[in-house]
XYZ file of C-alpha atoms in Angstrom:
273
model
C 93.937 43.929 122.542
C 97.402 44.072 121.751
C 98.764 46.193 118.259
C 99.764 42.586 116.839
C 96.323 41.366 117.258
C 94.890 44.219 115.940
C 96.820 44.251 112.988
C 96.055 40.240 112.244
C 92.302 41.248 112.379
C 92.713 43.694 109.434
C 93.594 42.956 105.753
C 96.980 44.578 106.025
C 99.564 44.907 108.792
C 99.207 48.525 109.107
C 98.886 50.088 112.842
C 95.609 51.685 111.874
C 92.506 50.394 111.016
C 91.993 49.415 107.198
C 89.844 52.356 106.197
C 92.151 54.925 107.843
C 95.200 53.043 106.047
C 93.527 53.321 102.606
C 92.517 56.974 103.341
C 96.207 57.573 104.455
C 98.011 56.159 101.521
C 95.505 57.953 98.935
C 96.386 61.031 100.900
C 100.262 60.535 100.811
C 99.873 59.400 96.977
C 98.254 62.260 95.994
C 99.892 64.910 97.827
C 103.147 63.602 96.579
C 102.009 64.649 92.920
C 100.459 67.969 93.943
C 103.666 69.100 96.056
C 105.835 68.187 93.068
C 103.957 70.065 90.363
C 106.131 72.925 88.504
C 105.459 76.556 89.061
C 103.147 76.748 85.652
C 100.942 73.506 87.010
C 100.664 75.182 90.118
C 99.456 78.619 88.911
C 97.225 77.225 86.044
C 95.475 74.824 88.398
C 94.858 77.440 91.120
C 93.534 79.899 88.258
C 90.922 77.399 87.361
C 90.063 77.102 90.707
C 89.320 80.706 91.364
C 87.120 80.670 88.197
C 85.453 77.749 89.248
C 84.453 79.053 92.698
C 83.536 82.097 90.988
C 80.614 80.250 89.172
C 79.478 78.823 92.650
C 79.404 82.497 93.635
C 76.973 83.281 90.539
C 74.854 80.605 91.516
C 74.847 81.958 95.488
C 74.169 85.323 94.461
C 71.230 84.175 92.073
C 69.305 82.300 94.399
C 69.992 84.911 97.248
C 68.698 87.498 95.094
C 65.350 85.469 94.396
C 64.723 83.978 97.646
C 66.728 85.980 100.372
C 67.460 82.882 101.988
C 71.216 82.435 102.541
C 70.557 78.695 103.369
C 69.291 77.936 99.916
C 71.776 80.276 98.144
C 74.608 78.019 100.292
C 73.229 75.037 98.696
C 73.537 76.681 95.327
C 76.865 77.425 95.801
C 77.745 73.858 95.970
C 78.168 74.193 92.185
C 81.614 75.758 93.031
C 82.836 72.906 94.964
C 81.453 70.247 92.646
C 83.408 72.110 90.035
C 86.485 71.839 92.016
C 85.914 68.231 92.865
C 85.161 67.143 89.122
C 87.576 69.737 87.439
C 90.690 68.426 89.865
C 91.370 72.019 90.174
C 92.461 73.641 93.439
C 91.461 75.690 96.404
C 93.911 77.411 98.724
C 92.275 76.306 101.659
C 92.029 72.711 100.165
C 95.815 72.473 100.713
C 95.763 71.831 104.487
C 95.088 68.261 105.232
C 96.598 66.301 101.990
C 99.783 68.417 101.466
C 100.664 68.809 105.151
C 100.361 65.013 105.728
C 102.578 64.516 102.706
C 105.532 66.944 104.184
C 104.914 65.351 107.582
C 105.406 61.870 105.926
C 108.715 63.255 104.358
C 107.277 62.679 100.675
C 107.894 66.410 100.001
C 109.681 69.538 101.468
C 108.376 72.412 103.356
C 109.685 74.712 100.455
C 107.182 72.692 98.047
C 104.314 73.328 100.445
C 105.074 76.785 100.621
C 105.090 77.164 97.048
C 101.828 75.239 96.384
C 100.345 77.601 99.126
C 101.467 80.922 97.938
C 100.976 79.932 94.185
C 97.546 78.489 94.640
C 96.338 81.488 96.679
C 97.394 84.388 94.501
C 96.132 82.355 91.261
C 92.860 81.512 92.945
C 92.181 85.198 93.590
C 93.340 86.105 89.937
C 90.916 83.886 88.586
C 88.218 84.874 90.625
C 88.899 88.406 90.222
C 88.657 87.834 86.314
C 85.180 85.981 86.417
C 83.286 88.160 89.287
C 84.186 91.083 86.735
C 82.625 89.399 84.003
C 79.678 88.375 86.094
C 79.140 92.024 87.434
C 78.965 93.236 83.927
C 76.735 90.373 82.741
C 74.172 90.576 85.486
C 73.515 94.175 86.619
C 70.381 93.101 88.351
C 72.634 91.344 90.964
C 74.449 94.356 91.865
C 72.623 95.471 94.925
C 72.630 91.797 96.446
C 76.229 91.635 95.831
C 77.046 94.801 97.711
C 74.858 93.709 100.873
C 76.320 90.084 100.736
C 79.648 91.574 100.436
C 79.466 94.345 103.149
C 78.768 91.694 105.812
C 82.360 90.462 105.177
C 84.415 93.646 104.070
C 83.238 95.968 106.962
C 83.536 93.305 109.847
C 86.191 94.449 112.167
C 88.425 91.987 113.731
C 86.985 90.417 116.879
C 86.369 87.312 118.680
C 83.076 87.068 116.918
C 84.779 87.329 113.303
C 88.167 85.594 113.968
C 85.982 82.511 115.136
C 83.746 82.566 111.997
C 87.317 82.365 110.111
C 88.363 79.325 112.161
C 85.349 77.658 111.694
C 85.547 78.341 107.840
C 88.771 76.781 107.468
C 87.923 73.770 109.902
C 84.542 73.119 107.546
C 86.471 73.159 104.008
C 89.209 70.899 105.673
C 86.636 68.683 106.877
C 85.096 68.432 103.504
C 88.494 67.465 102.060
C 88.747 64.589 104.706
C 85.234 63.302 103.974
C 86.097 63.294 100.449
C 89.028 61.227 100.657
C 87.388 58.732 102.865
C 85.223 57.378 100.225
C 85.600 55.884 96.699
C 81.986 56.622 95.963
C 81.131 59.680 94.028
C 77.920 60.074 95.409
C 79.586 60.212 98.967
C 82.189 62.966 97.515
C 79.272 64.960 95.950
C 77.368 64.924 99.311
C 80.665 66.164 101.091
C 80.822 69.182 98.699
C 77.244 70.001 99.022
C 77.635 69.612 103.227
C 80.627 72.068 102.634
C 78.724 74.643 100.645
C 76.003 74.789 103.237
C 78.314 75.352 106.188
C 80.540 77.674 104.724
C 78.145 79.728 102.278
C 74.919 79.185 103.930
C 76.262 79.807 107.311
C 78.192 82.829 106.166
C 81.281 81.804 107.875
C 84.412 83.680 106.824
C 86.401 82.103 104.009
C 89.330 83.872 102.476
C 88.737 82.757 98.722
C 85.115 82.512 98.672
C 84.099 85.886 100.262
C 86.908 87.855 98.704
C 85.157 86.977 95.287
C 82.248 88.356 96.798
C 84.117 91.414 97.659
C 85.639 91.790 94.341
C 82.276 91.605 92.850
C 80.785 94.462 94.776
C 83.912 96.776 94.497
C 83.386 96.247 90.598
C 79.944 97.429 90.760
C 81.232 100.942 91.670
C 78.919 101.653 94.640
C 80.638 99.704 97.401
C 80.938 101.495 100.778
C 84.512 99.887 100.662
C 87.737 99.195 98.819
C 90.613 97.046 98.297
C 92.302 98.556 101.725
C 89.382 97.186 103.680
C 89.513 93.858 101.508
C 92.968 93.395 102.648
C 92.391 94.067 106.453
C 89.801 91.615 106.326
C 91.776 88.972 104.404
C 94.741 89.202 106.393
C 92.826 87.980 109.812
C 90.517 85.734 107.801
C 93.436 83.600 105.978
C 95.032 83.418 109.537
C 91.822 82.091 111.008
C 91.305 79.594 108.065
C 94.668 78.232 108.826
C 94.299 77.800 112.311
C 90.702 75.802 111.766
C 92.073 73.654 108.859
C 95.585 72.959 110.426
C 95.119 73.024 114.105
C 91.322 71.577 114.625
C 91.326 69.048 111.475
C 94.790 68.221 109.964
C 96.738 68.161 113.368
C 94.434 65.758 114.892
C 94.262 63.620 111.654
C 98.056 63.302 112.034
C 97.771 62.485 116.014
C 95.484 59.905 114.970
C 97.688 58.129 112.268
C 100.897 58.840 114.390
C 102.299 55.188 114.220
C 101.464 54.997 110.312
C 103.176 58.373 109.683
C 106.455 57.546 111.138
C 106.243 54.104 109.142
C 106.036 56.176 106.145
C 108.778 58.472 107.375
C 111.265 55.542 107.682
C 110.337 54.245 104.273
C 110.894 57.692 102.759
C 114.194 58.324 104.789
C 115.296 54.828 103.618
C 114.279 55.367 99.821
C 116.490 58.588 99.861
């Protein structure tokens, strides 16, 4: 079947299937808005993202303390992802698929992408740091559980095993974003958030923001067997692994799948300019 015949079968003349066309158009539209935010908007949105994920961490620690079951605790952490979804805030590792697709479509610049990534990352950590400080003060019974959970990450040396966990972590959250933008059904978006939380937190994958908040909380107790230098070492290779997983194993493949449609969008953008 020729490309022309395939287009006639669909509701539009797009070179990709109707469902992919719908998801692609929505991603470019949303990404264009996100990448054209001011610094104030980027930082405030990212700060809220950090505070909301921290509430998911509180739920995770509470269930882990009560059950000693990381899988159940991972499901409880989905509260954080649901808050991100419904509150329209931003998490650094959510900024792979949609913003990169938008830049590839020439609807935004690489400099704007760097602003979104850098501002969101710093703001996520700042917001999460603040809420974890409050959590540790408010819930002293969670201190031991927080230290134990954080030690799994903060003391992990860089190795094939830990880097692989970071790569899978980046892939998991970018896959969650892809699933959420593949449907208009709220229940579908919620299901994707729960699934993403189960994979990331329940299976203890390495995630640069989520696990950093656990580490911050442990240090706030004053009894953690590690410090900020240990966190920074862990964070360095984890954030790189997250980017490899999110960009290389999900975003790049999605761009290749929509190559012809992406080229159309690039031509349209150049014509508009």
